[in-house]
Every structure is written in C-alpha cells, then in structure tokens.
CSV table of C-alpha atoms in Angstrom, one decimal:
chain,number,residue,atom,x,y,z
A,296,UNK,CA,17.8,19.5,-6.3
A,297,UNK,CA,14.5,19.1,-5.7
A,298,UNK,CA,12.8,18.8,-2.2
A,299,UNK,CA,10.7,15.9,-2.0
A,300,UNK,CA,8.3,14.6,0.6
A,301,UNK,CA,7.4,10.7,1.1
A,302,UNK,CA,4.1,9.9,3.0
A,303,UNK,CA,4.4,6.8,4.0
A,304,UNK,CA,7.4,4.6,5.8
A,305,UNK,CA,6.4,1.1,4.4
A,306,UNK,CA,8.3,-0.6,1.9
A,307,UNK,CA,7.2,1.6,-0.7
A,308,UNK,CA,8.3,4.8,1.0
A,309,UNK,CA,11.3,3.5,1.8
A,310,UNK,CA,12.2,2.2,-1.4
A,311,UNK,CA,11.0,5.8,-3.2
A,312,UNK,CA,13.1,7.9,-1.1
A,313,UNK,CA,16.3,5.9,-1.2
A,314,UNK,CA,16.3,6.2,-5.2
A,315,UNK,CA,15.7,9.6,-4.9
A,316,UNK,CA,18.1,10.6,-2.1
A,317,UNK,CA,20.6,8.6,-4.3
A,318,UNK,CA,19.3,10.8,-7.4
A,319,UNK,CA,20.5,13.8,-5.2
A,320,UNK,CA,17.1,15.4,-4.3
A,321,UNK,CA,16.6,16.6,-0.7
A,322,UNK,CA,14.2,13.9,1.0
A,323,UNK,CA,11.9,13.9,3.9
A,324,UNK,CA,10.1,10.7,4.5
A,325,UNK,CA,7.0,11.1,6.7
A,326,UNK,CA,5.6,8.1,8.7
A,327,UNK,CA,2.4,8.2,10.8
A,328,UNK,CA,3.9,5.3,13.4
A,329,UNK,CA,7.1,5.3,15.6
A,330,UNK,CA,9.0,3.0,13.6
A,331,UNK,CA,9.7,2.9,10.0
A,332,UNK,CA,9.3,-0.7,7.8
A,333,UNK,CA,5.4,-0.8,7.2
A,334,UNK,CA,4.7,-4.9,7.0
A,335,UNK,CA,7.9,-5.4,6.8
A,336,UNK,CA,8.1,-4.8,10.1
A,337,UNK,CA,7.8,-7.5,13.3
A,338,UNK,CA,4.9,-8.5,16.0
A,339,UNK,CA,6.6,-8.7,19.1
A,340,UNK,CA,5.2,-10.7,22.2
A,341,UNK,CA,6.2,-12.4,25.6
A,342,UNK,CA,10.1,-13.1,23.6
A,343,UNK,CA,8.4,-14.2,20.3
A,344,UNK,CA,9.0,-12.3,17.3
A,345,UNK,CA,6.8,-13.1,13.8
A,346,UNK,CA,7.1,-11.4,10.5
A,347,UNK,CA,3.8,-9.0,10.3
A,348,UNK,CA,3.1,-9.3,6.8
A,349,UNK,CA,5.2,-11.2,4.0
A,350,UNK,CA,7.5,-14.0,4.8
A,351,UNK,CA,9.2,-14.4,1.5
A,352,UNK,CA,9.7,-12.0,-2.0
A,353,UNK,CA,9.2,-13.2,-5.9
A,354,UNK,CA,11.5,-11.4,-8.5
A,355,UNK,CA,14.6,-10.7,-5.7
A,356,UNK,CA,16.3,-8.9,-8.4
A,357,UNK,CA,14.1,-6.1,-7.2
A,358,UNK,CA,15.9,-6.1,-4.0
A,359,UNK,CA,18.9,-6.5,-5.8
A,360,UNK,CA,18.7,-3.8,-7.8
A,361,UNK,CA,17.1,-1.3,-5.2
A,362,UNK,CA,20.3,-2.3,-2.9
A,363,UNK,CA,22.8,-1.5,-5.6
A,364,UNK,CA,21.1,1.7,-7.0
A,365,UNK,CA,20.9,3.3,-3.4
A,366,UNK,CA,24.3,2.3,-2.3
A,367,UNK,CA,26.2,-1.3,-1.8
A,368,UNK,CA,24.8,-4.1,-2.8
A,369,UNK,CA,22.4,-6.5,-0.8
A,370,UNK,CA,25.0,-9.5,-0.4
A,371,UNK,CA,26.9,-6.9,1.6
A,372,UNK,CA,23.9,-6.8,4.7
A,373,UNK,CA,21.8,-9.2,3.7
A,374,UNK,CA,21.8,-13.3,3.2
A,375,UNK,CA,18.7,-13.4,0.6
A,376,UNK,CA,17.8,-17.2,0.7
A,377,UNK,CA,15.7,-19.1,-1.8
A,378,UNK,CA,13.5,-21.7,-1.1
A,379,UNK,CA,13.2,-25.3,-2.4
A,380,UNK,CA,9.4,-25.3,-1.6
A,381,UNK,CA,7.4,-22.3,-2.7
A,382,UNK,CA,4.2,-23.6,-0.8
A,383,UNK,CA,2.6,-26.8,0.3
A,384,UNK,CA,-1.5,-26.8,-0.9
A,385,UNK,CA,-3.5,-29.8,0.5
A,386,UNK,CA,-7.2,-30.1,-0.5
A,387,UNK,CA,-10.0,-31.6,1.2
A,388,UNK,CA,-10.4,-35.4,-1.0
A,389,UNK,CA,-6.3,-35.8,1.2
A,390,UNK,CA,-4.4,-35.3,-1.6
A,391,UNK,CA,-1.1,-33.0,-1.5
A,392,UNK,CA,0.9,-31.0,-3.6
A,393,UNK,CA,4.6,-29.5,-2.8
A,394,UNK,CA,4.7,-26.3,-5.7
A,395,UNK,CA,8.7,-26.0,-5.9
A,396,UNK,CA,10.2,-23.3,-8.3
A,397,UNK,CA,12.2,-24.7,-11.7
A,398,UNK,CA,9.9,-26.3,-14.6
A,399,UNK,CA,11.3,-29.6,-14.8
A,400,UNK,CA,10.6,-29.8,-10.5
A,401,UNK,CA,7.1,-28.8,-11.4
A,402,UNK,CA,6.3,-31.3,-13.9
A,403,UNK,CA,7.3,-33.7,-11.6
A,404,UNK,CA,5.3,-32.5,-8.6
A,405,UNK,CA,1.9,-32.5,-10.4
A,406,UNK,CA,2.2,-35.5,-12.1
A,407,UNK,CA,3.0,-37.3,-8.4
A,408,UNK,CA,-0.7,-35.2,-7.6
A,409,UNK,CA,-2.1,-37.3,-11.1
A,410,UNK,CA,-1.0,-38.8,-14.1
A,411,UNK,CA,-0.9,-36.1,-16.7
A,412,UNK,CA,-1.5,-32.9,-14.9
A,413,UNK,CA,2.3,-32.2,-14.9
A,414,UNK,CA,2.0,-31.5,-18.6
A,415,UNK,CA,-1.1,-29.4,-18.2
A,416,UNK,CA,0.4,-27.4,-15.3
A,417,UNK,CA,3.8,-26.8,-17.4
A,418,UNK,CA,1.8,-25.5,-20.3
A,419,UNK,CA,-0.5,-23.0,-18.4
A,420,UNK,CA,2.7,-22.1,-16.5
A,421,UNK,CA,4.5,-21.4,-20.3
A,422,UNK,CA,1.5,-20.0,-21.6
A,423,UNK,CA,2.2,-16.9,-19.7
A,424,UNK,CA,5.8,-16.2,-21.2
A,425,UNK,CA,4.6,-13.9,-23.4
A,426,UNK,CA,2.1,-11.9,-21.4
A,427,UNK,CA,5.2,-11.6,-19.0
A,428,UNK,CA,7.5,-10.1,-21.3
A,429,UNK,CA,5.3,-7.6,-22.7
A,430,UNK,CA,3.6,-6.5,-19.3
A,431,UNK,CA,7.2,-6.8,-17.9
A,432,UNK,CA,8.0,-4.3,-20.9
A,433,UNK,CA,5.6,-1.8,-21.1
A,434,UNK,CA,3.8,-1.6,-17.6
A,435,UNK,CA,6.1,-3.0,-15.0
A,436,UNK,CA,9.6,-1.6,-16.1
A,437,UNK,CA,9.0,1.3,-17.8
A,438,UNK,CA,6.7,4.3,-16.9
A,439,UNK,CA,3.3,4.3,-18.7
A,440,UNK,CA,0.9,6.4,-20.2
A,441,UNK,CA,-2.7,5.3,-20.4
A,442,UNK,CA,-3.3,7.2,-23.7
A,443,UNK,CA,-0.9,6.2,-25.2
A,444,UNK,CA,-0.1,2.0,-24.6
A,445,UNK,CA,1.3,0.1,-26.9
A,446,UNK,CA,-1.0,-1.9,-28.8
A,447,UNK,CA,0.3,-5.6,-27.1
A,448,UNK,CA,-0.5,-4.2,-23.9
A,449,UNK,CA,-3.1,-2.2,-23.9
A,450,UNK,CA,-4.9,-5.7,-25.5
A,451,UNK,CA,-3.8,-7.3,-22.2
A,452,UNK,CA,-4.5,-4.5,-20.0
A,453,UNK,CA,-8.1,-3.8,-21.6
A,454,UNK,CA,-8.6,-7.9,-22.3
A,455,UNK,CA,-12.4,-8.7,-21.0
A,456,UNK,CA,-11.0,-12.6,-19.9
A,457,UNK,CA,-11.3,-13.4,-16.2
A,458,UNK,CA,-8.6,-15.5,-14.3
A,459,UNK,CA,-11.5,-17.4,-13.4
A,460,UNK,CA,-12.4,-18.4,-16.8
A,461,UNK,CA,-8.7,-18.7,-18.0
A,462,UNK,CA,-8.4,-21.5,-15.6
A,463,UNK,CA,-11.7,-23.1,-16.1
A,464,UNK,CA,-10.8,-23.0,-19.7
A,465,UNK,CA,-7.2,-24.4,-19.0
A,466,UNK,CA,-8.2,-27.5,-16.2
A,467,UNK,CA,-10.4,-29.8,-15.4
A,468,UNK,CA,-8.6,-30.2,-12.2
A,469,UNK,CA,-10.1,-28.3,-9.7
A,470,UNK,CA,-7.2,-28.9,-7.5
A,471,UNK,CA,-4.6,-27.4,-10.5
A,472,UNK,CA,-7.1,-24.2,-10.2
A,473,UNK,CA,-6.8,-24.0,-6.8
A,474,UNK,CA,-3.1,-23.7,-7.0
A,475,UNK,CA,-3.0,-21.3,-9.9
A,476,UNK,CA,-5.8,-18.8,-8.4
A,477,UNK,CA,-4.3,-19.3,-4.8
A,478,UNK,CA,-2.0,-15.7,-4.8
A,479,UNK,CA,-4.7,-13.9,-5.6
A,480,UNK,CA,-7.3,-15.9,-3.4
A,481,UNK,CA,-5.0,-15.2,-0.7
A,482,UNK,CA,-5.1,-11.8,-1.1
A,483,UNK,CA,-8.4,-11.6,-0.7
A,484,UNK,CA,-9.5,-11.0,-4.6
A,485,UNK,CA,-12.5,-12.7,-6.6
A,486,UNK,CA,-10.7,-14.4,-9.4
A,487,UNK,CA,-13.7,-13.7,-11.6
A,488,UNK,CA,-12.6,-10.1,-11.5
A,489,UNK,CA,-9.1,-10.7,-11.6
A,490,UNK,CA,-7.9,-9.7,-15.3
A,491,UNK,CA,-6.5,-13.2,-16.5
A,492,UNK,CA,-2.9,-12.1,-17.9
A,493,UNK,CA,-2.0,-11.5,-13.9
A,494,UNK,CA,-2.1,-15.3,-13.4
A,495,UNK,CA,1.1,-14.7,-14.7
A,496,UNK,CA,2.3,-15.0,-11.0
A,497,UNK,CA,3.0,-18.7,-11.6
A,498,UNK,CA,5.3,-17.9,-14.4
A,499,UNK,CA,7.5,-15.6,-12.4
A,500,UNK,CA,7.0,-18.0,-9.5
A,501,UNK,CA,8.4,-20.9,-11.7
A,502,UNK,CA,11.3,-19.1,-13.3
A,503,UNK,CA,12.6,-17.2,-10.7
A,504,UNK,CA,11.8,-18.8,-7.2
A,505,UNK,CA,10.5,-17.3,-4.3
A,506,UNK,CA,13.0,-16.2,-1.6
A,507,UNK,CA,13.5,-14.6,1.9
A,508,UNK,CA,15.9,-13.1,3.9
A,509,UNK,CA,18.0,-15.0,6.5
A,510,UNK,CA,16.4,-13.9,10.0
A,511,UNK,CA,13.6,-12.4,8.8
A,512,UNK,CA,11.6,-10.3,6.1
A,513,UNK,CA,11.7,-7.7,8.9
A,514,UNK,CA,15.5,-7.3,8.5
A,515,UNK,CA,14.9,-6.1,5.2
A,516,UNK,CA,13.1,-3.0,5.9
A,517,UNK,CA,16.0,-2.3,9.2
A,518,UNK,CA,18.4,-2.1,6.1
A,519,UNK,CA,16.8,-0.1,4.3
A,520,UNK,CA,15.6,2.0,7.4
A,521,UNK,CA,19.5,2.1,8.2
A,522,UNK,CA,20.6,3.0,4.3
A,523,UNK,CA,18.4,5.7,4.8
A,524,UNK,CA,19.7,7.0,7.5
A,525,UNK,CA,23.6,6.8,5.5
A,526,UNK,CA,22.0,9.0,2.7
A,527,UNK,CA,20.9,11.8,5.2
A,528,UNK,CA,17.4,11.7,3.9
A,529,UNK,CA,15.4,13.2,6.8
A,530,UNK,CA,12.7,11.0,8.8
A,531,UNK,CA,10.2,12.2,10.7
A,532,UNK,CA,8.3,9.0,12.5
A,533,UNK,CA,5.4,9.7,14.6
A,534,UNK,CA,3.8,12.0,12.4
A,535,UNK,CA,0.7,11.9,10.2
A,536,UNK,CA,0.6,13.9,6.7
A,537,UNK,CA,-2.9,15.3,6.7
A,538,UNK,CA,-3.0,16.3,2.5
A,539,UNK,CA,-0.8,17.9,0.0
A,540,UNK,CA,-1.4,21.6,-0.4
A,541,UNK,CA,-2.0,22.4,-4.4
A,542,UNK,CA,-1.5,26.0,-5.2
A,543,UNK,CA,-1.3,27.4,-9.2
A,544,UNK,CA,-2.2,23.7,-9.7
A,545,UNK,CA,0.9,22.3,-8.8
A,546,UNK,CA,1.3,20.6,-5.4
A,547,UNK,CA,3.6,22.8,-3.1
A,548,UNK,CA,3.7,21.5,0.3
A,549,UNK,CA,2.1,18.3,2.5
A,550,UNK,CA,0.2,19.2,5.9
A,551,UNK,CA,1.0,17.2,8.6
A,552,UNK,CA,0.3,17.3,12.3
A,553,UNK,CA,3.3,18.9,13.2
A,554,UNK,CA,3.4,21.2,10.7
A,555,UNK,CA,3.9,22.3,6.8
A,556,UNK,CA,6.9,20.9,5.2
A,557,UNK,CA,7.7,22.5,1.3
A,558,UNK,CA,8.0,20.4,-1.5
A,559,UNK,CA,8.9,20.3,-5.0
A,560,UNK,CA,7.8,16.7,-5.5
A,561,UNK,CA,5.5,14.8,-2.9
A,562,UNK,CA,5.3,11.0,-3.3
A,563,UNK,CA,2.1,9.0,-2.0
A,564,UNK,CA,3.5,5.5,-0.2
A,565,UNK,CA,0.1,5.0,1.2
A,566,UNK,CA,-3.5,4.4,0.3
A,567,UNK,CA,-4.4,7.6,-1.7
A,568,UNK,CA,-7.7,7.8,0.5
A,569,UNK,CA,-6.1,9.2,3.7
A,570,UNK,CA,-4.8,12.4,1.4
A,571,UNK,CA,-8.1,14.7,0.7
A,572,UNK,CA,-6.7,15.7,-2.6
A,573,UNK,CA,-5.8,12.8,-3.9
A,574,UNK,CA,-8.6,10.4,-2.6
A,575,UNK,CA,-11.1,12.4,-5.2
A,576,UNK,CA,-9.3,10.5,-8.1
A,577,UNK,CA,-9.7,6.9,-6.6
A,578,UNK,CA,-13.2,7.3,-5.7
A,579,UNK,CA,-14.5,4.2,-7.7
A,580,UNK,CA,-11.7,1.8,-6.4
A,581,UNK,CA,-11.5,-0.5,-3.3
A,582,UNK,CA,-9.5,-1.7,-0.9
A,583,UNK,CA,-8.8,-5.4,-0.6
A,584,UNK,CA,-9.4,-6.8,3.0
A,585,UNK,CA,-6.2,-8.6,4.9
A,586,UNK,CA,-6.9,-12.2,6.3
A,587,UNK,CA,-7.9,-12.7,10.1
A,588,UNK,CA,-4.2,-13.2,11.2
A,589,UNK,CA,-2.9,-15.3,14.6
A,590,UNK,CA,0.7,-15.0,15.2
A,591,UNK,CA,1.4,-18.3,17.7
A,592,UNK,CA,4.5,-19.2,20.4
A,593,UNK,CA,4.6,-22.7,21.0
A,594,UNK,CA,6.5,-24.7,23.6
A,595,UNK,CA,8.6,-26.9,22.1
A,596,UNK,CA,9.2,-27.6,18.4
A,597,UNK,CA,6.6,-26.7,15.2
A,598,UNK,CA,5.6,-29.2,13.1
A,599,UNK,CA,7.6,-30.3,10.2
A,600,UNK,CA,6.0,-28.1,7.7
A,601,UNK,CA,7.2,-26.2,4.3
A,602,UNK,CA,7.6,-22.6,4.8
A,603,UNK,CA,3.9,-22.0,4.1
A,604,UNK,CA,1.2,-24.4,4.0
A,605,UNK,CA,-2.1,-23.9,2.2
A,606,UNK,CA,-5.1,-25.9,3.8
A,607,UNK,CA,-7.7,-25.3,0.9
A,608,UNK,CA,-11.6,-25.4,2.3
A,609,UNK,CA,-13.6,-22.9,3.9
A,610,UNK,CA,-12.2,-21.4,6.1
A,611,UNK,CA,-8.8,-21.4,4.0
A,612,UNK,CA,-5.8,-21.4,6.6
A,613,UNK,CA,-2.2,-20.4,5.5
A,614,UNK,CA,0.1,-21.8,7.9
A,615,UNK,CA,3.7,-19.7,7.9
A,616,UNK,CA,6.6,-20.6,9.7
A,617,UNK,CA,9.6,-19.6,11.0
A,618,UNK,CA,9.9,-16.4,13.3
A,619,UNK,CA,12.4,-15.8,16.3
A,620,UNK,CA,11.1,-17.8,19.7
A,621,UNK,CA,13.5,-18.1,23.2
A,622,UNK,CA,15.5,-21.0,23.5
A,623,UNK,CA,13.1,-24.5,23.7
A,624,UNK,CA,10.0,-22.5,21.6
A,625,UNK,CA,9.0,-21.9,18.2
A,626,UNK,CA,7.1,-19.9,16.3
A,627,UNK,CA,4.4,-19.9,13.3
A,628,UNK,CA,1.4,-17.8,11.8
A,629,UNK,CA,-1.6,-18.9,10.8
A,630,UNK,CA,-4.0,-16.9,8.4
A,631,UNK,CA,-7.6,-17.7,8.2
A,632,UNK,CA,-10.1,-16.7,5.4
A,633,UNK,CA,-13.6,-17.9,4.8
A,634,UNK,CA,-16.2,-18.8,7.2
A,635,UNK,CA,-14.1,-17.9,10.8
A,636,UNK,CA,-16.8,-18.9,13.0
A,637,UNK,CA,-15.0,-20.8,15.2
A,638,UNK,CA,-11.3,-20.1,16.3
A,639,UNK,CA,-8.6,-20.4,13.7
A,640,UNK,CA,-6.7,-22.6,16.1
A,641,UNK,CA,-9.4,-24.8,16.5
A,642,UNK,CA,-10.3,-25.1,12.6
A,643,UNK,CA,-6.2,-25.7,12.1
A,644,UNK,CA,-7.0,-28.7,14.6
A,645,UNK,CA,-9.7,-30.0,12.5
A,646,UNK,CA,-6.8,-30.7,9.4
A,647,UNK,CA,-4.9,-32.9,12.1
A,648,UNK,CA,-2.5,-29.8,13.1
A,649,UNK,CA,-3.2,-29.0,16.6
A,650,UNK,CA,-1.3,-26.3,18.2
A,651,UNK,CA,-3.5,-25.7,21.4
A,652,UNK,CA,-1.5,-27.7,23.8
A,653,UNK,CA,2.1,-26.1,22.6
A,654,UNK,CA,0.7,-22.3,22.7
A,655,UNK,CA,2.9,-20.6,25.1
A,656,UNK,CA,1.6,-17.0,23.4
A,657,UNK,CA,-0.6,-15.7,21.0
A,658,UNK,CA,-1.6,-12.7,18.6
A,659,UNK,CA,-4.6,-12.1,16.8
A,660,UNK,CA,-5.1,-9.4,14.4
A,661,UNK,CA,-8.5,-9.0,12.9
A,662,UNK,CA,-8.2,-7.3,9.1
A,663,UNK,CA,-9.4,-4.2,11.2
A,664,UNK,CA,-6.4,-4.1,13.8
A,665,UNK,CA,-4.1,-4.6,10.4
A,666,UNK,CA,-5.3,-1.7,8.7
A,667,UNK,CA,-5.5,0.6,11.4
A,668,UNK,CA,-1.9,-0.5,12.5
A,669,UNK,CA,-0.8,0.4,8.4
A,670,UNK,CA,-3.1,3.1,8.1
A,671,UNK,CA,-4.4,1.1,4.7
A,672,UNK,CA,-4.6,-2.5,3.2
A,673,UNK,CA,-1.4,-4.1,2.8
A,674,UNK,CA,-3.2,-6.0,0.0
A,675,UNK,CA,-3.5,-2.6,-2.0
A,676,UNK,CA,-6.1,-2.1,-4.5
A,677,UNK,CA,-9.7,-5.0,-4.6
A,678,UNK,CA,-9.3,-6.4,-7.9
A,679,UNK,CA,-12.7,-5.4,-10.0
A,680,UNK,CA,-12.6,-6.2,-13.4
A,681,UNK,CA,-10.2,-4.8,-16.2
A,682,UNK,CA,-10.6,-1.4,-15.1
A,683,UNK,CA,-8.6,-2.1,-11.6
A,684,UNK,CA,-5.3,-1.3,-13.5
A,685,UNK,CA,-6.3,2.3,-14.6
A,686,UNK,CA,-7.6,2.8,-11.4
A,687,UNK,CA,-4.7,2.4,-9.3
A,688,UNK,CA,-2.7,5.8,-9.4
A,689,UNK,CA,0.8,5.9,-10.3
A,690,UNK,CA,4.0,6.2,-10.9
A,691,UNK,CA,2.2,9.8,-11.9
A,692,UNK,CA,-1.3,11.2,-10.3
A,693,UNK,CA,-3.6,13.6,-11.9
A,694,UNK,CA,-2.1,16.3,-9.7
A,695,UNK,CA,1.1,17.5,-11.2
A,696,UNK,CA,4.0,17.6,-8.7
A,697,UNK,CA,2.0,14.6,-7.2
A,698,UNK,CA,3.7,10.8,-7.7
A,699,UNK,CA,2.6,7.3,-6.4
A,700,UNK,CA,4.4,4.4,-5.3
A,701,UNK,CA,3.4,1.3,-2.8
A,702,UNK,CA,0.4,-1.5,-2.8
A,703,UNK,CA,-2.0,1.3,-3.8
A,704,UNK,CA,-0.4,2.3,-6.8
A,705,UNK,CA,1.2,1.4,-10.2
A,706,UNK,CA,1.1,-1.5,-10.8
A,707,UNK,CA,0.1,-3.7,-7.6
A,708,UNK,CA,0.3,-5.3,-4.0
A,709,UNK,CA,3.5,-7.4,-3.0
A,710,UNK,CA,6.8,-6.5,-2.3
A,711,UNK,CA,8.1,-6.8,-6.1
A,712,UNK,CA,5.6,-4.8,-7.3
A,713,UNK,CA,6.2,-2.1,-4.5
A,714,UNK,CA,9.3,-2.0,-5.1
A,715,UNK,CA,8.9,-1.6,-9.2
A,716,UNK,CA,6.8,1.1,-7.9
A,717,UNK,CA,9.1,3.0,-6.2
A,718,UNK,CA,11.3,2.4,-9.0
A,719,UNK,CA,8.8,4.0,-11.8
A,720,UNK,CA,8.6,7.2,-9.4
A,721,UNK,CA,12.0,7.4,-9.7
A,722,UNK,CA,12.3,7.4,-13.4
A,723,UNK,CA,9.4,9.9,-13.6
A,724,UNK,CA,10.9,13.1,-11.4
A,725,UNK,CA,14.6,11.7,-12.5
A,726,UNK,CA,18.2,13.0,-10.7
A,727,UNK,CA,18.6,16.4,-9.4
C-alpha cells in the first residue's frame, strides 16, 4: 500500500484518488478551497444556482467507467441524460445550424444550412475515424512514452498540419469551419496552432453524443465528493500544497500550509506552475485564458433556446441554459469572447436576445476571478503548435514518484480527457 497525495480537488483529483483508493493505496486528497468539485462545482446567488464551468460531457463512458471502477455504477446516483441538440451556431449573413449527434441527423442538418454541405460535413466528420482509433489507442487509453510512440502516432502527434489549414483545405464554407473549429475557439485556442488530428472532436461528438447529468453537471462532482468519502480516502479542504519535497531524487512528501504530509506517490490535479518543482519542466507552455463569463437570474421564463447557443461574430457569445432558479425564474449563462467592449448583456441584445428587462440577478466572472477561484485555467494547456502535446506533463513527470492528471496534463482540457487522465495515473502507479 502506497501512501499517496492528490493536489488538487477538481475533477481530476477526484477522479485520481477514487481509482487509487479503489486500488487499495492510502489517499490524501489536498484542496486549496472549502469545497471539493473544481468547475464542476456551482455559482450560487440571491436563490439562483448555475453550473461554473461545463454544462454537458462527450465520451460518458468515461463517467461510466470511473463510477464502476471506484465502486457502483453511475445509473445507481446519477440520471446521465443525452441531448438531441449538441449546439445551435448562428452566423452573422442569419443563417442557422442545429449540430445534433448521429451521422444520418447531421447530414440532414447541414444540407437544410445548403445544398451539398451535408455531404461535405459527413466526410470531414468520417475522415477522422482513423486518427481516432489510433490516438484513442496509443495516447488516450493507454499510458505513453514519448521515446518510444508507435510509428501511426507519433506521425499524428508530430504532424506539421494546422486545424486551420485542415479546414481550409476541407470547406469552402466558412460557416462549416466555424462549426468544426468552434470547441477549440471556445476554448480560447488559435486554430492555426491547434495540431489538426484533434478536430477529431467532431467525430466523437457525432458518434457518441454529448450528455449531462439530470440537475446539474455540479451533481457529478457531489458524487464523486461523496464516493470519496465511502472509500475513506482522507480530504483535507482549505489547504494549499506549497511543492513536493524531492529527496535521493524521488519525491517524498508535499508541503502544504498546514504542514508536511509523507508520500509514496504524489499526483499533480492542478496547473503544474503552482508546484516549484514541477513548474521548471513546463516552462515553455501556456495557459489558455477562460471566457469573460456572466451567470444571469431572470424573472420569468428563458427563451426557447437549445442547451447552448453559439452567436458567431466578434464578440462570440455562448449562451447556456438551464441552472436551478426559485419558483417563477430561470436561469442561463452567457460567455463572451472577442472584442467585450461593451457589456455582454448588451451585445446578446444586439442578436435579438435581450435579457435586461428579465434580470432579477447577475454574476460576472472575468477570466481573472476564474482562475484565481481554480487556482489555474480550467482550459488547461494554450494550444502552440505540435509541440503542445509533449509539453503537457503526464500521466508520468520528469520527477520520479511524481504523476499528473487534470486539464494541465496528459492528454488535455474537458471532462473526458480529465477523466482519461486520472485514469492513465492509475495504470502507471497500479494496485497496492
């Protein structure tokens, strides 16, 4: 049995030290804020409750699998709920497409958008199915080593193509490129240094759905707050790891403000910058930057939207909704990103959505507030060219005893790539 330390109470953290209290090693999960969830967490206000950072999940067989490896499965605490409409995009010449998930919904989508750019859409979407299956393989399943990748992947991995030329290349549609480059534009990347085999997003959006969790994302990280607390791991909220002590060249301990808590095996669930010893090793990458974010109460109903709503222009506003709101309310988020010169409500108003006389209560949270509130980017690791992958640390880190999970690590932002994460650490230290 190995003692093991988590830094970091987010998804990632959470998902790392449930596998490995279920391995049988003795955990301590350390969390610099009072409660535990990360963004998976909820902004509270005035009776109005919004999701603070993702509203829905791709690839829920992550969820599944975390559930059933660290206990019961999900269906047992959670109602995991697809949806019919991924994501509404509307672009500035009025027209309007609804991206559902399923091929044969697709096709018919884009082809109500224009004649023909069904077809085209289908075949960019399929053109990915083998770039998923080997990434899936070799980088997102299975632990890696970057001297030694097999040769399908490391050709992906190492590939010199940009998303942004892939989809020049692919459509004369700027509208179809919109959609494609969206997740990542979202995110707050340049797609001209976004490695083009991770537009792959659309495949795994179009095979398996996107999908959230009845009440709330936020209920997801009580469960697995609560599922932590049935495999006696030990928590410690309200505390702030200050570095992992290395002695004999093998990390033996983490520093934190309440004191020096031994370890075996110490696991990184937040950006790798806040720990001295390991922020030498990502000197050369960056963070990406959240969006401006305004979390609304309205009196009365929302409007009749999908579950998010992409107004493309500059600024770009993401409307989300759903959230909990007292009896007669509602309530919705809107993300801005762009040229914010004006108040996000105000340029929402402008695309014939006006909110202002229904607001009851608001929440704004500049990118700043968000990652001082996190203690990092929930967007992970700035896409910069081919070299962001071997930048990012994990599922192992240059310092031996040392592993890396969450949006900061191996291999990416968003909840099913957190959770992969978690799972790679897993498979690296193995059971007790």
């Amino acid at each position: 049995m190995a003692r093991v330390v988590v830094v970091g109470g987010g998804f990632g953290g959470l998902a790392s030290a449930l596998r490995l209290a279920k391995l049988g090693h003795d955990v301590t999960l350390v969390e610099r804020s009072a409660e535990l969830g990360g963004a998976l967490s909820e902004v509270r206000a005035d009776g109005f409750a919004w999701d603070a950072g993702p509203t829905y999940t791709l690839l829920p067989a992550v969820v599944r699998d975390l559930f059933r490896k660290s206990g019961r499965p999900v269906e047992r605490e959670l109602e995991l709920v697809p949806l019919d409409v991924v994501r509404e995009h509307r672009f500035e010449d009025g027209t309007s497409v609804r991206l559902p998930s399923g091929r044969a919904a697709q096709l018919r989508a884009f082809d109500e958008l224009g004649a023909g750019l069904g077809r085209r859409w289908v075949d960019h979407v399929a053109s990915y199915a083998e770039d998923w299956d080997v990434v899936r393989r070799g980088y997102l399943e299975n632990p890696w080593r970057p001297d030694a990748l097999p040769r399908e992947l490391a050709a992906r991995l190492d590939g010199r193509e940009s998303m942004a030329k892939r989809l020049k290349r692919t459509f004369k549609d700027e509208r179809l490129r919109m959609v494609a480059g969206h997740p990542f534009v979202a995110e707050g990347h340049d797609l001209r240094n976004v490695s083009s085999w991770a537009g792959m997003t659309a495949y795994v959006e179009q095979r398996f759905g996107a999908w959230t969790v009845e009440g709330g994302m936020a209920r997801l990280g009580d469960a697995l707050a609560a599922r932590l607390a049935t495999r006696r791991a030990t928590v410690l909220t309200g505390t702030e790891a200050a570095d992992v002590v290395v002695r004999a060249g093998r990390a033996v301990a983490v520093t934190t403000d309440a004191g020096e808590l031994d370890a075996d095996v110490v696991v990184c669930a937040v950006d790798p910058r806040r720990l001295p010893t390991l922020a030498a090793h990502v000197v050369r990458s960056m963070p990406a930057i959240p969006p401006v974010v305004v979390h609304v109460g309205l009196d009365g109903p929302a409007p009749d939207l999908p579950h998010e709503l992409v107004l493309h222009g500059d600024p770009m506003l993401v409307v989300r909704t759903g959230g909990r709101a007292p009896e007669g309310s509602s309530a919705l988020t809107v993300h801005g990103r762009g040229k914010l010169s004006e108040d996000i409500l105000r340029a929402l108003a402008r695309h014939r959505i006006d909110l202002r006389p229904q607001v009851l209560t608001r929440v704004d949270r500049s990118p700043r507030d968000q990652v001082e509130r996190w203690g990092g980017s929930p967007m992970g690791v700035l896409w910069q060219g081919r070299a962001t992958v071997r930048r990012r640390l994990g599922p192992t880190t240059p310092v031996p005893g040392v592993y890396a999970a969450g949006a900061h690590a191996t291999p990416g932002a968003g909840l099913p790539f957190v959770g992969l994460s978690a799972a790679l650490v897993a498979a690296e230290v193995g059971p007790a």
